[in-house]
mmCIF file of N, CA and C in Angstrom:
data_model
loop_
_atom_site.group_PDB
_atom_site.id
_atom_site.type_symbol
_atom_site.label_atom_id
_atom_site.label_comp_id
_atom_site.label_asym_id
_atom_site.label_seq_id
_atom_site.Cartn_x
_atom_site.Cartn_y
_atom_site.Cartn_z
ATOM 1 N N PHE R 26 -35.395 95.197 54.592
ATOM 2 C CA PHE R 26 -36.546 94.315 54.469
ATOM 3 C C PHE R 26 -37.139 94.412 53.076
ATOM 4 N N GLY R 27 -37.298 95.638 52.602
ATOM 5 C CA GLY R 27 -37.896 95.836 51.280
ATOM 6 C C GLY R 27 -37.118 95.173 50.165
ATOM 7 N N ARG R 28 -35.791 95.300 50.205
ATOM 8 C CA ARG R 28 -34.961 94.675 49.162
ATOM 9 C C ARG R 28 -35.046 93.159 49.243
ATOM 10 N N ARG R 29 -34.977 92.614 50.452
ATOM 11 C CA ARG R 29 -35.056 91.162 50.604
ATOM 12 C C ARG R 29 -36.407 90.645 50.143
ATOM 13 N N LEU R 30 -37.467 91.360 50.511
ATOM 14 C CA LEU R 30 -38.814 90.944 50.115
ATOM 15 C C LEU R 30 -38.989 91.035 48.610
ATOM 16 N N LEU R 31 -38.542 92.113 48.025
ATOM 17 C CA LEU R 31 -38.661 92.281 46.582
ATOM 18 C C LEU R 31 -37.918 91.167 45.845
ATOM 19 N N SER R 32 -36.721 90.870 46.291
ATOM 20 C CA SER R 32 -35.940 89.801 45.679
ATOM 21 C C SER R 32 -36.673 88.459 45.781
ATOM 22 N N LEU R 33 -37.243 88.200 46.926
ATOM 23 C CA LEU R 33 -37.964 86.947 47.147
ATOM 24 C C LEU R 33 -39.209 86.863 46.261
ATOM 25 N N LEU R 34 -39.978 87.929 46.207
ATOM 26 C CA LEU R 34 -41.232 87.908 45.457
ATOM 27 C C LEU R 34 -41.025 87.849 43.953
ATOM 28 N N LEU R 35 -39.913 88.382 43.475
ATOM 29 C CA LEU R 35 -39.713 88.464 42.029
ATOM 30 C C LEU R 35 -38.793 87.395 41.468
ATOM 31 N N GLN R 36 -38.392 86.431 42.280
ATOM 32 C CA GLN R 36 -37.528 85.377 41.756
ATOM 33 C C GLN R 36 -38.284 84.528 40.736
ATOM 34 N N GLU R 37 -37.537 83.841 39.923
ATOM 35 C CA GLU R 37 -38.133 82.974 38.901
ATOM 36 C C GLU R 37 -39.087 81.975 39.537
ATOM 37 N N ALA R 38 -40.039 81.515 38.766
ATOM 38 C CA ALA R 38 -40.986 80.516 39.254
ATOM 39 C C ALA R 38 -40.206 79.323 39.814
ATOM 40 N N PRO R 39 -40.329 79.090 41.110
ATOM 41 C CA PRO R 39 -39.496 78.055 41.725
ATOM 42 C C PRO R 39 -39.948 76.634 41.391
ATOM 43 N N LEU R 40 -38.972 75.740 41.332
ATOM 44 C CA LEU R 40 -39.268 74.321 41.216
ATOM 45 C C LEU R 40 -39.836 73.860 42.552
ATOM 46 N N ARG R 41 -40.328 72.647 42.601
ATOM 47 C CA ARG R 41 -40.989 72.154 43.812
ATOM 48 C C ARG R 41 -40.118 72.307 45.060
ATOM 49 N N ARG R 42 -38.860 71.897 44.992
ATOM 50 C CA ARG R 42 -37.958 71.986 46.151
ATOM 51 C C ARG R 42 -37.661 73.441 46.490
ATOM 52 N N ARG R 43 -37.342 74.218 45.471
ATOM 53 C CA ARG R 43 -37.052 75.639 45.711
ATOM 54 C C ARG R 43 -38.298 76.376 46.167
ATOM 55 N N ARG R 44 -39.457 75.924 45.733
ATOM 56 C CA ARG R 44 -40.711 76.553 46.156
ATOM 57 C C ARG R 44 -40.863 76.459 47.664
ATOM 58 N N GLN R 45 -40.598 75.282 48.223
ATOM 59 C CA GLN R 45 -40.711 75.126 49.678
ATOM 60 C C GLN R 45 -39.687 76.002 50.395
ATOM 61 N N ASP R 46 -38.490 76.092 49.852
ATOM 62 C CA ASP R 46 -37.469 76.979 50.438
ATOM 63 C C ASP R 46 -37.938 78.433 50.404
ATOM 64 N N ALA R 47 -38.550 78.833 49.290
ATOM 65 C CA ALA R 47 -39.058 80.206 49.165
ATOM 66 C C ALA R 47 -40.185 80.459 50.161
ATOM 67 N N LEU R 48 -41.063 79.476 50.345
ATOM 68 C CA LEU R 48 -42.143 79.629 51.317
ATOM 69 C C LEU R 48 -41.589 79.737 52.736
ATOM 70 N N ASP R 49 -40.602 78.909 53.047
ATOM 71 C CA ASP R 49 -39.970 78.963 54.368
ATOM 72 C C ASP R 49 -39.281 80.305 54.601
ATOM 73 N N GLU R 50 -38.582 80.777 53.573
ATOM 74 C CA GLU R 50 -37.902 82.069 53.684
ATOM 75 C C GLU R 50 -38.911 83.204 53.845
ATOM 76 N N SER R 51 -40.039 83.100 53.161
ATOM 77 C CA SER R 51 -41.084 84.119 53.268
ATOM 78 C C SER R 51 -41.616 84.196 54.691
ATOM 79 N N LEU R 52 -41.862 83.053 55.285
ATOM 80 C CA LEU R 52 -42.364 83.017 56.660
ATOM 81 C C LEU R 52 -41.327 83.597 57.617
ATOM 82 N N MET R 53 -40.065 83.226 57.436
ATOM 83 C CA MET R 53 -38.993 83.740 58.287
ATOM 84 C C MET R 53 -38.863 85.259 58.146
ATOM 85 N N LEU R 54 -38.939 85.753 56.928
ATOM 86 C CA LEU R 54 -38.851 87.185 56.689
ATOM 87 C C LEU R 54 -40.016 87.908 57.370
ATOM 88 N N GLY R 55 -41.194 87.321 57.290
ATOM 89 C CA GLY R 55 -42.351 87.895 57.977
ATOM 90 C C GLY R 55 -42.162 87.919 59.485
ATOM 91 N N HIS R 56 -41.590 86.851 60.044
ATOM 92 C CA HIS R 56 -41.314 86.814 61.490
ATOM 93 C C HIS R 56 -40.368 87.949 61.888
ATOM 94 N N GLU R 57 -39.320 88.144 61.099
ATOM 95 C CA GLU R 57 -38.355 89.209 61.392
ATOM 96 C C GLU R 57 -39.010 90.589 61.338
ATOM 97 N N TYR R 58 -39.787 90.814 60.300
ATOM 98 C CA TYR R 58 -40.436 92.114 60.128
ATOM 99 C C TYR R 58 -41.463 92.366 61.231
ATOM 100 N N GLY R 59 -42.262 91.366 61.548
ATOM 101 C CA GLY R 59 -43.256 91.517 62.609
ATOM 102 C C GLY R 59 -42.615 91.797 63.953
ATOM 103 N N ALA R 60 -41.535 91.091 64.275
ATOM 104 C CA ALA R 60 -40.839 91.308 65.542
ATOM 105 C C ALA R 60 -40.262 92.720 65.609
ATOM 106 N N GLU R 61 -39.667 93.156 64.507
ATOM 107 C CA GLU R 61 -39.072 94.496 64.494
ATOM 108 C C GLU R 61 -40.132 95.577 64.671
ATOM 109 N N MET R 62 -41.246 95.440 63.983
ATOM 110 C CA MET R 62 -42.304 96.441 64.097
ATOM 111 C C MET R 62 -42.916 96.443 65.507
ATOM 112 N N ALA R 63 -43.110 95.269 66.071
ATOM 113 C CA ALA R 63 -43.646 95.188 67.434
ATOM 114 C C ALA R 63 -42.680 95.828 68.424
ATOM 115 N N ASP R 64 -41.380 95.543 68.270
ATOM 116 C CA ASP R 64 -40.373 96.127 69.163
ATOM 117 C C ASP R 64 -40.329 97.643 69.054
ATOM 118 N N ARG R 65 -40.624 98.152 67.872
ATOM 119 C CA ARG R 65 -40.616 99.605 67.661
ATOM 120 C C ARG R 65 -41.931 100.260 68.079
ATOM 121 N N GLY R 66 -42.891 99.450 68.470
ATOM 122 C CA GLY R 66 -44.173 99.996 68.903
ATOM 123 C C GLY R 66 -45.117 100.356 67.770
ATOM 124 N N VAL R 67 -44.840 99.860 66.569
ATOM 125 C CA VAL R 67 -45.720 100.113 65.422
ATOM 126 C C VAL R 67 -46.928 99.186 65.560
ATOM 127 N N SER R 68 -48.105 99.721 65.399
ATOM 128 C CA SER R 68 -49.309 98.901 65.551
ATOM 129 C C SER R 68 -49.371 97.827 64.470
ATOM 130 N N LEU R 69 -50.073 96.746 64.775
ATOM 131 C CA LEU R 69 -50.235 95.675 63.802
ATOM 132 C C LEU R 69 -50.960 96.193 62.566
ATOM 133 N N LYS R 70 -51.961 97.041 62.765
ATOM 134 C CA LYS R 70 -52.699 97.618 61.643
ATOM 135 C C LYS R 70 -51.762 98.398 60.715
ATOM 136 N N ASP R 71 -50.916 99.248 61.283
ATOM 137 C CA ASP R 71 -49.992 100.038 60.465
ATOM 138 C C ASP R 71 -48.962 99.154 59.772
ATOM 139 N N THR R 72 -48.527 98.112 60.461
ATOM 140 C CA THR R 72 -47.569 97.180 59.886
ATOM 141 C C THR R 72 -48.172 96.478 58.675
ATOM 142 N N ILE R 73 -49.397 96.005 58.822
ATOM 143 C CA ILE R 73 -50.062 95.309 57.712
ATOM 144 C C ILE R 73 -50.372 96.269 56.573
ATOM 145 N N GLU R 74 -50.790 97.493 56.887
ATOM 146 C CA GLU R 74 -51.048 98.474 55.828
ATOM 147 C C GLU R 74 -49.785 98.752 55.021
ATOM 148 N N ALA R 75 -48.653 98.879 55.684
ATOM 149 C CA ALA R 75 -47.395 99.125 54.979
ATOM 150 C C ALA R 75 -47.041 97.936 54.083
ATOM 151 N N PHE R 76 -47.238 96.738 54.609
ATOM 152 C CA PHE R 76 -46.942 95.546 53.819
ATOM 153 C C PHE R 76 -47.857 95.450 52.597
ATOM 154 N N VAL R 77 -49.139 95.678 52.780
ATOM 155 C CA VAL R 77 -50.095 95.594 51.666
ATOM 156 C C VAL R 77 -49.772 96.665 50.612
ATOM 157 N N PHE R 78 -49.391 97.845 51.067
ATOM 158 C CA PHE R 78 -48.990 98.904 50.134
ATOM 159 C C PHE R 78 -47.808 98.438 49.291
ATOM 160 N N PHE R 79 -46.793 97.875 49.931
ATOM 161 C CA PHE R 79 -45.610 97.380 49.226
ATOM 162 C C PHE R 79 -45.984 96.254 48.270
ATOM 163 N N ARG R 80 -46.811 95.321 48.741
ATOM 164 C CA ARG R 80 -47.225 94.195 47.897
ATOM 165 C C ARG R 80 -47.967 94.692 46.656
ATOM 166 N N THR R 81 -48.807 95.689 46.814
ATOM 167 C CA THR R 81 -49.562 96.248 45.692
ATOM 168 C C THR R 81 -48.627 96.870 44.661
ATOM 169 N N ILE R 82 -47.599 97.565 45.126
ATOM 170 C CA ILE R 82 -46.620 98.142 44.204
ATOM 171 C C ILE R 82 -45.932 97.034 43.408
ATOM 172 N N VAL R 83 -45.567 95.954 44.081
ATOM 173 C CA VAL R 83 -44.921 94.832 43.395
ATOM 174 C C VAL R 83 -45.865 94.236 42.360
ATOM 175 N N LEU R 84 -47.119 94.003 42.741
ATOM 176 C CA LEU R 84 -48.080 93.425 41.802
ATOM 177 C C LEU R 84 -48.311 94.340 40.601
ATOM 178 N N ASP R 85 -48.410 95.639 40.853
ATOM 179 C CA ASP R 85 -48.642 96.589 39.765
ATOM 180 C C ASP R 85 -47.476 96.665 38.790
ATOM 181 N N SER R 86 -46.297 96.270 39.250
ATOM 182 C CA SER R 86 -45.113 96.378 38.392
ATOM 183 C C SER R 86 -44.742 95.056 37.713
ATOM 184 N N THR R 87 -45.573 94.035 37.895
ATOM 185 C CA THR R 87 -45.253 92.734 37.306
ATOM 186 C C THR R 87 -46.355 92.266 36.370
ATOM 187 N N ASN R 88 -46.035 91.245 35.616
ATOM 188 C CA ASN R 88 -46.975 90.607 34.707
ATOM 189 C C ASN R 88 -48.007 89.830 35.533
ATOM 190 N N SER R 89 -49.250 89.903 35.150
ATOM 191 C CA SER R 89 -50.307 89.231 35.927
ATOM 192 C C SER R 89 -50.107 87.720 36.012
ATOM 193 N N ARG R 90 -49.328 87.141 35.110
ATOM 194 C CA ARG R 90 -49.048 85.694 35.193
ATOM 195 C C ARG R 90 -48.207 85.349 36.418
ATOM 196 N N SER R 91 -47.501 86.320 36.969
ATOM 197 C CA SER R 91 -46.656 86.102 38.149
ATOM 198 C C SER R 91 -47.424 86.292 39.456
ATOM 199 N N TRP R 92 -48.626 86.820 39.384
ATOM 200 C CA TRP R 92 -49.346 87.187 40.591
ATOM 201 C C TRP R 92 -49.595 86.016 41.541
ATOM 202 N N GLY R 93 -49.903 84.847 41.004
ATOM 203 C CA GLY R 93 -50.173 83.696 41.862
ATOM 204 C C GLY R 93 -48.998 83.376 42.764
ATOM 205 N N GLN R 94 -47.810 83.321 42.178
ATOM 206 C CA GLN R 94 -46.606 83.044 42.957
ATOM 207 C C GLN R 94 -46.323 84.175 43.946
ATOM 208 N N ILE R 95 -46.437 85.407 43.488
ATOM 209 C CA ILE R 95 -46.169 86.555 44.359
ATOM 210 C C ILE R 95 -47.129 86.559 45.539
ATOM 211 N N LEU R 96 -48.404 86.336 45.268
ATOM 212 C CA LEU R 96 -49.392 86.342 46.344
ATOM 213 C C LEU R 96 -49.180 85.192 47.322
ATOM 214 N N GLU R 97 -48.786 84.035 46.814
ATOM 215 C CA GLU R 97 -48.524 82.898 47.708
ATOM 216 C C GLU R 97 -47.389 83.228 48.676
ATOM 217 N N LEU R 98 -46.313 83.783 48.153
ATOM 218 C CA LEU R 98 -45.182 84.136 49.005
ATOM 219 C C LEU R 98 -45.530 85.304 49.929
ATOM 220 N N ALA R 99 -46.247 86.284 49.395
ATOM 221 C CA ALA R 99 -46.640 87.438 50.203
ATOM 222 C C ALA R 99 -47.569 87.023 51.340
ATOM 223 N N ASP R 100 -48.451 86.083 51.072
ATOM 224 C CA ASP R 100 -49.342 85.590 52.134
ATOM 225 C C ASP R 100 -48.545 84.940 53.257
ATOM 226 N N ARG R 101 -47.488 84.209 52.900
ATOM 227 C CA ARG R 101 -46.635 83.586 53.926
ATOM 228 C C ARG R 101 -45.917 84.648 54.751
ATOM 229 N N VAL R 102 -45.453 85.699 54.081
ATOM 230 C CA VAL R 102 -44.818 86.804 54.805
ATOM 231 C C VAL R 102 -45.818 87.404 55.785
ATOM 232 N N LEU R 103 -47.016 87.642 55.307
ATOM 233 C CA LEU R 103 -48.040 88.250 56.144
ATOM 234 C C LEU R 103 -48.367 87.379 57.355
ATOM 235 N N LEU R 104 -48.468 86.075 57.152
ATOM 236 C CA LEU R 104 -48.699 85.169 58.280
ATOM 237 C C LEU R 104 -47.548 85.236 59.280
ATOM 238 N N GLY R 105 -46.329 85.293 58.780
ATOM 239 C CA GLY R 105 -45.174 85.416 59.663
ATOM 240 C C GLY R 105 -45.193 86.707 60.451
ATOM 241 N N VAL R 106 -45.589 87.795 59.804
ATOM 242 C CA VAL R 106 -45.693 89.086 60.486
ATOM 243 C C VAL R 106 -46.661 88.977 61.658
ATOM 244 N N VAL R 107 -47.833 88.449 61.398
ATOM 245 C CA VAL R 107 -48.867 88.367 62.434
ATOM 246 C C VAL R 107 -48.435 87.435 63.563
ATOM 247 N N GLU R 108 -47.889 86.270 63.223
ATOM 248 C CA GLU R 108 -47.435 85.330 64.256
ATOM 249 C C GLU R 108 -46.384 85.969 65.157
ATOM 250 N N SER R 109 -45.382 86.574 64.549
ATOM 251 C CA SER R 109 -44.293 87.168 65.300
ATOM 252 C C SER R 109 -44.775 88.348 66.129
ATOM 253 N N TYR R 110 -45.604 89.175 65.536
ATOM 254 C CA TYR R 110 -46.131 90.339 66.232
ATOM 255 C C TYR R 110 -46.917 89.894 67.465
ATOM 256 N N GLN R 111 -47.762 88.901 67.315
ATOM 257 C CA GLN R 111 -48.542 88.411 68.451
ATOM 258 C C GLN R 111 -47.648 87.853 69.549
ATOM 259 N N LYS R 112 -46.616 87.116 69.174
ATOM 260 C CA LYS R 112 -45.696 86.569 70.178
ATOM 261 C C LYS R 112 -45.006 87.685 70.945
ATOM 262 N N ARG R 113 -44.543 88.713 70.240
ATOM 263 C CA ARG R 113 -43.864 89.840 70.895
ATOM 264 C C ARG R 113 -44.805 90.574 71.832
ATOM 265 N N MET R 114 -46.022 90.816 71.369
ATOM 266 C CA MET R 114 -46.968 91.559 72.205
ATOM 267 C C MET R 114 -47.368 90.737 73.422
ATOM 268 N N THR R 115 -47.520 89.429 73.271
ATOM 269 C CA THR R 115 -47.830 88.560 74.402
ATOM 270 C C THR R 115 -46.677 88.590 75.394
ATOM 271 N N TYR R 116 -45.452 88.505 74.913
ATOM 272 C CA TYR R 116 -44.284 88.540 75.775
ATOM 273 C C TYR R 116 -44.220 89.859 76.539
ATOM 274 N N ILE R 117 -44.436 90.961 75.829
ATOM 275 C CA ILE R 117 -44.385 92.281 76.455
ATOM 276 C C ILE R 117 -45.451 92.403 77.532
ATOM 277 N N SER R 118 -46.674 91.964 77.229
ATOM 278 C CA SER R 118 -47.754 92.105 78.214
ATOM 279 C C SER R 118 -47.545 91.192 79.412
ATOM 280 N N GLU R 119 -46.962 90.009 79.200
ATOM 281 C CA GLU R 119 -46.722 89.095 80.302
ATOM 282 C C GLU R 119 -45.544 89.524 81.170
ATOM 283 N N ASN R 120 -44.641 90.318 80.626
ATOM 284 C CA ASN R 120 -43.452 90.717 81.361
ATOM 285 C C ASN R 120 -43.445 92.183 81.756
ATOM 286 N N SER R 121 -44.553 92.858 81.553
ATOM 287 C CA SER R 121 -44.608 94.261 81.951
ATOM 288 C C SER R 121 -44.840 94.351 83.447
ATOM 289 N N VAL R 122 -44.297 95.378 84.022
ATOM 290 C CA VAL R 122 -44.431 95.601 85.466
ATOM 291 C C VAL R 122 -45.676 96.431 85.696
ATOM 292 N N PRO R 123 -46.596 95.941 86.544
ATOM 293 C CA PRO R 123 -47.794 96.734 86.815
ATOM 294 C C PRO R 123 -47.441 98.019 87.559
ATOM 295 N N ILE R 124 -48.171 99.056 87.253
ATOM 296 C CA ILE R 124 -47.965 100.357 87.895
ATOM 297 C C ILE R 124 -48.911 100.442 89.091
ATOM 298 N N ASN R 125 -48.335 100.708 90.249
ATOM 299 C CA ASN R 125 -49.155 100.881 91.455
ATOM 300 C C ASN R 125 -49.484 102.350 91.622
ATOM 301 N N HIS R 126 -50.731 102.632 91.863
ATOM 302 C CA HIS R 126 -51.161 104.024 92.057
ATOM 303 C C HIS R 126 -51.211 104.346 93.506
#
């Protein structure tokens, strides 16, 4: 995930068509990461903290002129994480077997 995200965030400033592809890929990557973390039982808070930590490292290692593009793509990843995580948790709660005491 880290390598794919880093590659996505640091690609050259995309043209209009490639920009939409990058945004779509960012959302998809976020969906994958959110689903994986939810399946592993990692809390949403911990998942987001890890992502923000990674994003900060990327921002600190790049030129501030790139920040707008990086943040736009990172925001899409973050939205994908939350959407996917919520779907997984809803599915788990709806399909869990109640415990009878």
